[in-house]
């Protein structure tokens, strides 16, 4: 199992990459769907903040619960990332 520090670093890296993709989309495309791009960025930032709060909250739990909660956070990350990527890919589709 990864440490809290590693999990926080992973989530930060992924959030930064997703936001960077949105910024690249805005800079490269002439027909930008700014509202949807902004919504994706806001959702990524909201998820990042919530995940950090959840990770910090495991301090108050016993060792078994701590491990289970960190696994749940990592599993949630594994589900959310493809959703964010699909939303970004949908932006880039030709109309």
mmCIF file of N, CA, C and O in Angstrom:
data_model
loop_
_atom_site.group_PDB
_atom_site.id
_atom_site.type_symbol
_atom_site.label_atom_id
_atom_site.label_comp_id
_atom_site.label_asym_id
_atom_site.label_seq_id
_atom_site.Cartn_x
_atom_site.Cartn_y
_atom_site.Cartn_z
ATOM 1 N N UNK A 1 0.842 -1.184 0.000
ATOM 2 C CA UNK A 1 0.000 0.000 0.000
ATOM 3 C C UNK A 1 0.880 1.238 0.000
ATOM 4 O O UNK A 1 1.895 1.298 0.674
ATOM 5 N N UNK A 2 0.494 2.217 -0.769
ATOM 6 C CA UNK A 2 1.245 3.457 -0.863
ATOM 7 C C UNK A 2 1.020 4.309 0.386
ATOM 8 O O UNK A 2 0.000 4.206 1.062
ATOM 9 N N UNK A 3 1.978 5.142 0.655
ATOM 10 C CA UNK A 3 1.858 6.042 1.793
ATOM 11 C C UNK A 3 0.914 7.199 1.458
ATOM 12 O O UNK A 3 0.577 7.434 0.296
ATOM 13 N N UNK A 4 0.529 7.914 2.502
ATOM 14 C CA UNK A 4 -0.314 9.091 2.294
ATOM 15 C C UNK A 4 0.414 10.106 1.438
ATOM 16 O O UNK A 4 -0.189 10.722 0.559
ATOM 17 N N UNK A 5 1.700 10.275 1.679
ATOM 18 C CA UNK A 5 2.494 11.241 0.917
ATOM 19 C C UNK A 5 2.505 10.885 -0.570
ATOM 20 O O UNK A 5 2.326 11.748 -1.428
ATOM 21 N N UNK A 6 2.698 9.608 -0.859
ATOM 22 C CA UNK A 6 2.724 9.165 -2.254
ATOM 23 C C UNK A 6 1.357 9.361 -2.910
ATOM 24 O O UNK A 6 1.269 9.810 -4.056
ATOM 25 N N UNK A 7 0.301 9.034 -2.190
ATOM 26 C CA UNK A 7 -1.046 9.195 -2.720
ATOM 27 C C UNK A 7 -1.351 10.665 -2.989
ATOM 28 O O UNK A 7 -1.899 11.016 -4.041
ATOM 29 N N UNK A 8 -0.977 11.536 -2.060
ATOM 30 C CA UNK A 8 -1.167 12.974 -2.275
ATOM 31 C C UNK A 8 -0.394 13.444 -3.501
ATOM 32 O O UNK A 8 -0.899 14.226 -4.305
ATOM 33 N N UNK A 9 0.825 12.963 -3.652
ATOM 34 C CA UNK A 9 1.644 13.333 -4.808
ATOM 35 C C UNK A 9 1.035 12.850 -6.112
ATOM 36 O O UNK A 9 1.038 13.570 -7.119
ATOM 37 N N UNK A 10 0.507 11.630 -6.101
ATOM 38 C CA UNK A 10 -0.131 11.085 -7.295
ATOM 39 C C UNK A 10 -1.348 11.915 -7.695
ATOM 40 O O UNK A 10 -1.539 12.236 -8.871
ATOM 41 N N UNK A 11 -2.157 12.253 -6.712
ATOM 42 C CA UNK A 11 -3.370 13.026 -6.989
ATOM 43 C C UNK A 11 -3.002 14.416 -7.491
ATOM 44 O O UNK A 11 -3.602 14.920 -8.445
ATOM 45 N N UNK A 12 -1.993 15.025 -6.897
ATOM 46 C CA UNK A 12 -1.555 16.348 -7.343
ATOM 47 C C UNK A 12 -1.049 16.292 -8.776
ATOM 48 O O UNK A 12 -1.401 17.138 -9.603
ATOM 49 N N UNK A 13 -0.221 15.290 -9.082
ATOM 50 C CA UNK A 13 0.323 15.145 -10.429
ATOM 51 C C UNK A 13 -0.798 14.985 -11.452
ATOM 52 O O UNK A 13 -0.812 15.644 -12.496
ATOM 53 N N UNK A 14 -1.748 14.110 -11.156
ATOM 54 C CA UNK A 14 -2.854 13.866 -12.083
ATOM 55 C C UNK A 14 -3.700 15.122 -12.270
ATOM 56 O O UNK A 14 -4.076 15.474 -13.393
ATOM 57 N N UNK A 15 -3.997 15.810 -11.183
ATOM 58 C CA UNK A 15 -4.793 17.043 -11.280
ATOM 59 C C UNK A 15 -4.072 18.083 -12.128
ATOM 60 O O UNK A 15 -4.689 18.735 -12.987
ATOM 61 N N UNK A 16 -2.773 18.232 -11.918
ATOM 62 C CA UNK A 16 -2.002 19.196 -12.710
ATOM 63 C C UNK A 16 -2.000 18.826 -14.189
ATOM 64 O O UNK A 16 -2.120 19.697 -15.052
ATOM 65 N N UNK A 17 -1.873 17.549 -14.490
ATOM 66 C CA UNK A 17 -1.865 17.102 -15.888
ATOM 67 C C UNK A 17 -3.225 17.333 -16.552
ATOM 68 O O UNK A 17 -3.289 17.761 -17.706
ATOM 69 N N UNK A 18 -4.294 17.051 -15.839
ATOM 70 C CA UNK A 18 -5.629 17.260 -16.401
ATOM 71 C C UNK A 18 -5.897 18.739 -16.666
ATOM 72 O O UNK A 18 -6.430 19.103 -17.721
ATOM 73 N N UNK A 19 -5.514 19.588 -15.730
ATOM 74 C CA UNK A 19 -5.692 21.027 -15.925
ATOM 75 C C UNK A 19 -4.811 21.511 -17.077
ATOM 76 O O UNK A 19 -5.241 22.326 -17.904
ATOM 77 N N UNK A 20 -3.593 20.995 -17.176
ATOM 78 C CA UNK A 20 -2.699 21.366 -18.283
ATOM 79 C C UNK A 20 -3.298 20.984 -19.634
ATOM 80 O O UNK A 20 -3.164 21.735 -20.610
ATOM 81 N N UNK A 21 -3.936 19.827 -19.690
ATOM 82 C CA UNK A 21 -4.595 19.416 -20.936
ATOM 83 C C UNK A 21 -5.706 20.392 -21.319
ATOM 84 O O UNK A 21 -5.872 20.717 -22.491
ATOM 85 N N UNK A 22 -6.447 20.857 -20.340
ATOM 86 C CA UNK A 22 -7.508 21.823 -20.614
ATOM 87 C C UNK A 22 -6.928 23.142 -21.104
ATOM 88 O O UNK A 22 -7.452 23.756 -22.039
ATOM 89 N N UNK A 23 -5.854 23.577 -20.498
ATOM 90 C CA UNK A 23 -5.211 24.820 -20.927
ATOM 91 C C UNK A 23 -4.661 24.664 -22.342
ATOM 92 O O UNK A 23 -4.807 25.574 -23.174
ATOM 93 N N UNK A 24 -4.053 23.530 -22.632
ATOM 94 C CA UNK A 24 -3.543 23.276 -23.981
ATOM 95 C C UNK A 24 -4.687 23.287 -24.994
ATOM 96 O O UNK A 24 -4.547 23.835 -26.093
ATOM 97 N N UNK A 25 -5.807 22.701 -24.626
ATOM 98 C CA UNK A 25 -6.980 22.704 -25.506
ATOM 99 C C UNK A 25 -7.406 24.129 -25.828
ATOM 100 O O UNK A 25 -7.677 24.464 -26.979
ATOM 101 N N UNK A 26 -7.435 24.984 -24.826
ATOM 102 C CA UNK A 26 -7.843 26.380 -25.024
ATOM 103 C C UNK A 26 -6.853 27.094 -25.937
ATOM 104 O O UNK A 26 -7.242 27.852 -26.829
ATOM 105 N N UNK A 27 -5.577 26.849 -25.734
ATOM 106 C CA UNK A 27 -4.552 27.562 -26.500
ATOM 107 C C UNK A 27 -4.466 27.075 -27.948
ATOM 108 O O UNK A 27 -4.158 27.867 -28.843
ATOM 109 N N UNK A 28 -4.745 25.824 -28.202
ATOM 110 C CA UNK A 28 -4.557 25.246 -29.535
ATOM 111 C C UNK A 28 -5.781 25.418 -30.430
ATOM 112 O O UNK A 28 -5.649 25.637 -31.624
ATOM 113 N N UNK A 29 -6.947 25.299 -29.865
ATOM 114 C CA UNK A 29 -8.169 25.292 -30.675
ATOM 115 C C UNK A 29 -8.744 26.681 -30.873
ATOM 116 O O UNK A 29 -8.792 27.491 -29.947
ATOM 117 N N UNK A 30 -9.202 26.905 -32.101
ATOM 118 C CA UNK A 30 -9.826 28.189 -32.401
ATOM 119 C C UNK A 30 -11.282 28.223 -31.947
ATOM 120 O O UNK A 30 -11.789 29.264 -31.564
ATOM 121 N N UNK A 31 -11.935 27.082 -32.002
ATOM 122 C CA UNK A 31 -13.325 26.991 -31.556
ATOM 123 C C UNK A 31 -13.351 26.324 -30.188
ATOM 124 O O UNK A 31 -13.482 25.111 -30.063
ATOM 125 N N UNK A 32 -13.241 27.132 -29.174
ATOM 126 C CA UNK A 32 -13.115 26.623 -27.813
ATOM 127 C C UNK A 32 -14.473 26.623 -27.124
ATOM 128 O O UNK A 32 -15.205 27.608 -27.163
ATOM 129 N N UNK A 33 -14.786 25.495 -26.495
ATOM 130 C CA UNK A 33 -15.967 25.409 -25.650
ATOM 131 C C UNK A 33 -15.508 25.793 -24.234
ATOM 132 O O UNK A 33 -15.215 24.943 -23.412
ATOM 133 N N UNK A 34 -15.426 27.099 -24.008
ATOM 134 C CA UNK A 34 -14.854 27.609 -22.769
ATOM 135 C C UNK A 34 -15.656 27.217 -21.533
ATOM 136 O O UNK A 34 -15.076 26.904 -20.494
ATOM 137 N N UNK A 35 -16.965 27.188 -21.655
ATOM 138 C CA UNK A 35 -17.798 26.846 -20.495
ATOM 139 C C UNK A 35 -17.552 25.409 -20.033
ATOM 140 O O UNK A 35 -17.401 25.158 -18.838
ATOM 141 N N UNK A 36 -17.499 24.470 -20.981
ATOM 142 C CA UNK A 36 -17.276 23.067 -20.619
ATOM 143 C C UNK A 36 -15.851 22.865 -20.106
ATOM 144 O O UNK A 36 -15.629 22.116 -19.160
ATOM 145 N N UNK A 37 -14.893 23.543 -20.729
ATOM 146 C CA UNK A 37 -13.501 23.436 -20.281
ATOM 147 C C UNK A 37 -13.365 23.949 -18.855
ATOM 148 O O UNK A 37 -12.714 23.323 -18.015
ATOM 149 N N UNK A 38 -13.993 25.060 -18.581
ATOM 150 C CA UNK A 38 -13.969 25.626 -17.231
ATOM 151 C C UNK A 38 -14.646 24.684 -16.236
ATOM 152 O O UNK A 38 -14.168 24.511 -15.105
ATOM 153 N N UNK A 39 -15.721 24.052 -16.646
ATOM 154 C CA UNK A 39 -16.421 23.101 -15.769
ATOM 155 C C UNK A 39 -15.522 21.912 -15.442
ATOM 156 O O UNK A 39 -15.491 21.449 -14.293
ATOM 157 N N UNK A 40 -14.772 21.422 -16.426
ATOM 158 C CA UNK A 40 -13.865 20.304 -16.185
ATOM 159 C C UNK A 40 -12.778 20.709 -15.203
ATOM 160 O O UNK A 40 -12.482 19.987 -14.249
ATOM 161 N N UNK A 41 -12.182 21.885 -15.421
ATOM 162 C CA UNK A 41 -11.124 22.366 -14.518
ATOM 163 C C UNK A 41 -11.678 22.507 -13.098
ATOM 164 O O UNK A 41 -11.041 22.074 -12.131
ATOM 165 N N UNK A 42 -12.857 23.090 -12.968
ATOM 166 C CA UNK A 42 -13.462 23.241 -11.641
ATOM 167 C C UNK A 42 -13.718 21.893 -10.978
ATOM 168 O O UNK A 42 -13.476 21.724 -9.778
ATOM 169 N N UNK A 43 -14.171 20.916 -11.751
ATOM 170 C CA UNK A 43 -14.422 19.580 -11.197
ATOM 171 C C UNK A 43 -13.122 18.903 -10.760
ATOM 172 O O UNK A 43 -13.083 18.233 -9.726
ATOM 173 N N UNK A 44 -12.059 19.074 -11.544
ATOM 174 C CA UNK A 44 -10.764 18.489 -11.185
ATOM 175 C C UNK A 44 -10.251 19.109 -9.892
ATOM 176 O O UNK A 44 -9.798 18.406 -8.979
ATOM 177 N N UNK A 45 -10.322 20.428 -9.796
ATOM 178 C CA UNK A 45 -9.850 21.117 -8.594
ATOM 179 C C UNK A 45 -10.689 20.723 -7.382
ATOM 180 O O UNK A 45 -10.157 20.483 -6.288
ATOM 181 N N UNK A 46 -11.985 20.616 -7.573
ATOM 182 C CA UNK A 46 -12.874 20.193 -6.482
ATOM 183 C C UNK A 46 -12.538 18.768 -6.031
ATOM 184 O O UNK A 46 -12.477 18.484 -4.829
ATOM 185 N N UNK A 47 -12.304 17.870 -6.994
ATOM 186 C CA UNK A 47 -11.945 16.497 -6.646
ATOM 187 C C UNK A 47 -10.613 16.462 -5.897
ATOM 188 O O UNK A 47 -10.470 15.753 -4.896
ATOM 189 N N UNK A 48 -9.643 17.235 -6.370
ATOM 190 C CA UNK A 48 -8.324 17.306 -5.726
ATOM 191 C C UNK A 48 -8.465 17.750 -4.272
ATOM 192 O O UNK A 48 -7.917 17.121 -3.365
ATOM 193 N N UNK A 49 -9.226 18.805 -4.045
ATOM 194 C CA UNK A 49 -9.418 19.324 -2.688
ATOM 195 C C UNK A 49 -10.116 18.298 -1.789
ATOM 196 O O UNK A 49 -9.700 18.076 -0.648
ATOM 197 N N UNK A 50 -11.155 17.667 -2.319
ATOM 198 C CA UNK A 50 -11.889 16.660 -1.544
ATOM 199 C C UNK A 50 -10.988 15.471 -1.206
ATOM 200 O O UNK A 50 -11.009 14.966 -0.083
ATOM 201 N N UNK A 51 -10.189 15.043 -2.168
ATOM 202 C CA UNK A 51 -9.304 13.899 -1.939
ATOM 203 C C UNK A 51 -8.280 14.212 -0.855
ATOM 204 O O UNK A 51 -8.000 13.371 0.006
ATOM 205 N N UNK A 52 -7.729 15.418 -0.867
ATOM 206 C CA UNK A 52 -6.760 15.788 0.170
ATOM 207 C C UNK A 52 -7.412 15.837 1.545
ATOM 208 O O UNK A 52 -6.814 15.398 2.535
ATOM 209 N N UNK A 53 -8.621 16.336 1.612
ATOM 210 C CA UNK A 53 -9.340 16.362 2.892
ATOM 211 C C UNK A 53 -9.574 14.935 3.376
ATOM 212 O O UNK A 53 -9.366 14.622 4.564
ATOM 213 N N UNK A 54 -9.978 14.046 2.457
ATOM 214 C CA UNK A 54 -10.210 12.644 2.830
ATOM 215 C C UNK A 54 -8.924 11.965 3.297
ATOM 216 O O UNK A 54 -8.940 11.190 4.254
ATOM 217 N N UNK A 55 -7.822 12.239 2.614
ATOM 218 C CA UNK A 55 -6.540 11.641 3.002
ATOM 219 C C UNK A 55 -6.120 12.135 4.380
ATOM 220 O O UNK A 55 -5.673 11.354 5.225
ATOM 221 N N UNK A 56 -6.263 13.415 4.626
ATOM 222 C CA UNK A 56 -5.883 13.966 5.926
ATOM 223 C C UNK A 56 -6.779 13.463 7.055
ATOM 224 O O UNK A 56 -6.343 13.367 8.198
ATOM 225 N N UNK A 57 -8.011 13.113 6.719
ATOM 226 C CA UNK A 57 -8.954 12.643 7.736
ATOM 227 C C UNK A 57 -8.614 11.238 8.234
ATOM 228 O O UNK A 57 -9.054 10.857 9.322
ATOM 229 N N UNK A 58 -7.830 10.472 7.488
ATOM 230 C CA UNK A 58 -7.529 9.099 7.913
ATOM 231 C C UNK A 58 -6.627 9.058 9.137
ATOM 232 O O UNK A 58 -6.515 8.032 9.785
ATOM 233 N N UNK A 59 -6.004 10.167 9.450
ATOM 234 C CA UNK A 59 -5.166 10.245 10.653
ATOM 235 C C UNK A 59 -5.905 9.846 11.919
ATOM 236 O O UNK A 59 -5.319 9.310 12.840
ATOM 237 N N UNK A 60 -7.177 10.143 11.932
ATOM 238 C CA UNK A 60 -7.979 9.924 13.140
ATOM 239 C C UNK A 60 -8.490 8.489 13.266
ATOM 240 O O UNK A 60 -9.139 8.160 14.242
ATOM 241 N N UNK A 61 -8.197 7.666 12.288
ATOM 242 C CA UNK A 61 -8.713 6.294 12.287
ATOM 243 C C UNK A 61 -7.663 5.314 12.792
ATOM 244 O O UNK A 61 -6.470 5.617 12.818
ATOM 245 N N UNK A 62 -8.124 4.120 13.167
ATOM 246 C CA UNK A 62 -7.153 3.103 13.559
ATOM 247 C C UNK A 62 -6.468 2.551 12.295
ATOM 248 O O UNK A 62 -6.861 2.864 11.176
ATOM 249 N N UNK A 63 -5.454 1.745 12.490
ATOM 250 C CA UNK A 63 -4.598 1.308 11.388
ATOM 251 C C UNK A 63 -5.376 0.569 10.292
ATOM 252 O O UNK A 63 -5.162 0.806 9.105
ATOM 253 N N UNK A 64 -6.270 -0.332 10.677
ATOM 254 C CA UNK A 64 -7.045 -1.107 9.692
ATOM 255 C C UNK A 64 -7.946 -0.194 8.874
ATOM 256 O O UNK A 64 -7.972 -0.273 7.640
ATOM 257 N N UNK A 65 -8.672 0.670 9.559
ATOM 258 C CA UNK A 65 -9.570 1.596 8.850
ATOM 259 C C UNK A 65 -8.780 2.559 7.976
ATOM 260 O O UNK A 65 -9.234 2.929 6.895
ATOM 261 N N UNK A 66 -7.630 2.980 8.438
ATOM 262 C CA UNK A 66 -6.776 3.897 7.679
ATOM 263 C C UNK A 66 -6.400 3.278 6.327
ATOM 264 O O UNK A 66 -6.533 3.908 5.286
ATOM 265 N N UNK A 67 -5.949 2.026 6.386
ATOM 266 C CA UNK A 67 -5.578 1.334 5.154
ATOM 267 C C UNK A 67 -6.754 1.156 4.211
ATOM 268 O O UNK A 67 -6.623 1.359 3.000
ATOM 269 N N UNK A 68 -7.898 0.803 4.769
ATOM 270 C CA UNK A 68 -9.093 0.624 3.940
ATOM 271 C C UNK A 68 -9.512 1.933 3.279
ATOM 272 O O UNK A 68 -9.891 1.952 2.108
ATOM 273 N N UNK A 69 -9.454 3.019 4.034
ATOM 274 C CA UNK A 69 -9.851 4.313 3.478
ATOM 275 C C UNK A 69 -8.883 4.783 2.394
ATOM 276 O O UNK A 69 -9.305 5.349 1.380
ATOM 277 N N UNK A 70 -7.585 4.572 2.602
ATOM 278 C CA UNK A 70 -6.616 4.964 1.577
ATOM 279 C C UNK A 70 -6.805 4.143 0.301
ATOM 280 O O UNK A 70 -6.696 4.673 -0.809
ATOM 281 N N UNK A 71 -7.125 2.862 0.448
ATOM 282 C CA UNK A 71 -7.414 2.029 -0.724
ATOM 283 C C UNK A 71 -8.650 2.541 -1.447
ATOM 284 O O UNK A 71 -8.697 2.573 -2.678
ATOM 285 N N UNK A 72 -9.662 2.923 -0.688
ATOM 286 C CA UNK A 72 -10.891 3.442 -1.289
ATOM 287 C C UNK A 72 -10.617 4.735 -2.049
ATOM 288 O O UNK A 72 -11.155 4.944 -3.149
ATOM 289 N N UNK A 73 -9.778 5.592 -1.491
ATOM 290 C CA UNK A 73 -9.425 6.844 -2.173
ATOM 291 C C UNK A 73 -8.676 6.541 -3.463
ATOM 292 O O UNK A 73 -8.946 7.140 -4.512
ATOM 293 N N UNK A 74 -7.737 5.588 -3.410
ATOM 294 C CA UNK A 74 -6.985 5.225 -4.621
ATOM 295 C C UNK A 74 -7.920 4.612 -5.668
ATOM 296 O O UNK A 74 -7.802 4.907 -6.851
ATOM 297 N N UNK A 75 -8.858 3.777 -5.246
ATOM 298 C CA UNK A 75 -9.821 3.191 -6.181
ATOM 299 C C UNK A 75 -10.705 4.261 -6.806
ATOM 300 O O UNK A 75 -11.004 4.216 -8.003
ATOM 301 N N UNK A 76 -11.126 5.234 -6.001
ATOM 302 C CA UNK A 76 -11.931 6.334 -6.516
ATOM 303 C C UNK A 76 -11.134 7.130 -7.547
ATOM 304 O O UNK A 76 -11.673 7.531 -8.578
ATOM 305 N N UNK A 77 -9.863 7.342 -7.277
ATOM 306 C CA UNK A 77 -8.997 8.034 -8.228
ATOM 307 C C UNK A 77 -8.949 7.267 -9.548
ATOM 308 O O UNK A 77 -9.044 7.861 -10.626
ATOM 309 N N UNK A 78 -8.850 5.951 -9.464
ATOM 310 C CA UNK A 78 -8.825 5.116 -10.655
ATOM 311 C C UNK A 78 -10.103 5.181 -11.467
ATOM 312 O O UNK A 78 -10.093 4.936 -12.671
ATOM 313 N N UNK A 79 -11.207 5.518 -10.817
ATOM 314 C CA UNK A 79 -12.479 5.656 -11.522
ATOM 315 C C UNK A 79 -12.677 7.063 -12.065
ATOM 316 O O UNK A 79 -13.245 7.238 -13.147
ATOM 317 N N UNK A 80 -12.230 8.058 -11.330
ATOM 318 C CA UNK A 80 -12.453 9.452 -11.726
ATOM 319 C C UNK A 80 -11.574 9.877 -12.899
ATOM 320 O O UNK A 80 -12.022 10.625 -13.758
ATOM 321 N N UNK A 81 -10.329 9.439 -12.910
ATOM 322 C CA UNK A 81 -9.392 9.886 -13.947
ATOM 323 C C UNK A 81 -9.915 9.555 -15.349
ATOM 324 O O UNK A 81 -9.939 10.433 -16.213
ATOM 325 N N UNK A 82 -10.349 8.317 -15.620
ATOM 326 C CA UNK A 82 -10.884 8.043 -16.960
ATOM 327 C C UNK A 82 -12.102 8.905 -17.308
ATOM 328 O O UNK A 82 -12.286 9.274 -18.468
ATOM 329 N N UNK A 83 -12.915 9.226 -16.306
ATOM 330 C CA UNK A 83 -14.065 10.097 -16.557
ATOM 331 C C UNK A 83 -13.605 11.487 -16.992
ATOM 332 O O UNK A 83 -14.142 12.049 -17.953
ATOM 333 N N UNK A 84 -12.613 12.039 -16.292
ATOM 334 C CA UNK A 84 -12.087 13.351 -16.664
ATOM 335 C C UNK A 84 -11.448 13.303 -18.047
ATOM 336 O O UNK A 84 -11.640 14.205 -18.865
ATOM 337 N N UNK A 85 -10.699 12.256 -18.323
ATOM 338 C CA UNK A 85 -10.045 12.125 -19.621
ATOM 339 C C UNK A 85 -11.093 12.024 -20.737
ATOM 340 O O UNK A 85 -10.942 12.632 -21.799
ATOM 341 N N UNK A 86 -12.156 11.284 -20.502
ATOM 342 C CA UNK A 86 -13.223 11.159 -21.502
ATOM 343 C C UNK A 86 -13.881 12.510 -21.766
ATOM 344 O O UNK A 86 -14.187 12.837 -22.928
ATOM 345 N N UNK A 87 -14.072 13.294 -20.723
ATOM 346 C CA UNK A 87 -14.667 14.625 -20.905
ATOM 347 C C UNK A 87 -13.746 15.533 -21.709
ATOM 348 O O UNK A 87 -14.205 16.282 -22.577
ATOM 349 N N UNK A 88 -12.447 15.451 -21.448
ATOM 350 C CA UNK A 88 -11.483 16.267 -22.200
ATOM 351 C C UNK A 88 -11.434 15.798 -23.655
ATOM 352 O O UNK A 88 -11.407 16.613 -24.581
ATOM 353 N N UNK A 89 -11.425 14.494 -23.866
ATOM 354 C CA UNK A 89 -11.402 13.947 -25.231
ATOM 355 C C UNK A 89 -12.643 14.376 -26.010
ATOM 356 O O UNK A 89 -12.558 14.671 -27.211
ATOM 357 N N UNK A 90 -13.779 14.421 -25.339
ATOM 358 C CA UNK A 90 -15.007 14.825 -25.992
ATOM 359 C C UNK A 90 -14.921 16.281 -26.466
ATOM 360 O O UNK A 90 -15.462 16.624 -27.509
ATOM 361 N N UNK A 91 -14.221 17.106 -25.698
ATOM 362 C CA UNK A 91 -14.019 18.490 -26.115
ATOM 363 C C UNK A 91 -13.264 18.571 -27.434
ATOM 364 O O UNK A 91 -13.504 19.440 -28.258
ATOM 365 N N UNK A 92 -12.306 17.677 -27.587
ATOM 366 C CA UNK A 92 -11.395 17.722 -28.723
ATOM 367 C C UNK A 92 -11.967 17.086 -29.989
ATOM 368 O O UNK A 92 -11.352 17.204 -31.051
ATOM 369 N N UNK A 93 -13.096 16.420 -29.878
ATOM 370 C CA UNK A 93 -13.692 15.802 -31.055
ATOM 371 C C UNK A 93 -14.112 16.863 -32.068
ATOM 372 O O UNK A 93 -14.554 17.944 -31.698
ATOM 373 N N UNK A 94 -13.955 16.544 -33.318
ATOM 374 C CA UNK A 94 -14.379 17.453 -34.385
ATOM 375 C C UNK A 94 -15.898 17.524 -34.420
ATOM 376 O O UNK A 94 -16.582 16.534 -34.247
ATOM 377 N N UNK A 95 -16.397 18.695 -34.675
ATOM 378 C CA UNK A 95 -17.843 18.895 -34.712
ATOM 379 C C UNK A 95 -18.327 18.917 -36.132
ATOM 380 O O UNK A 95 -17.732 19.206 -37.057
#
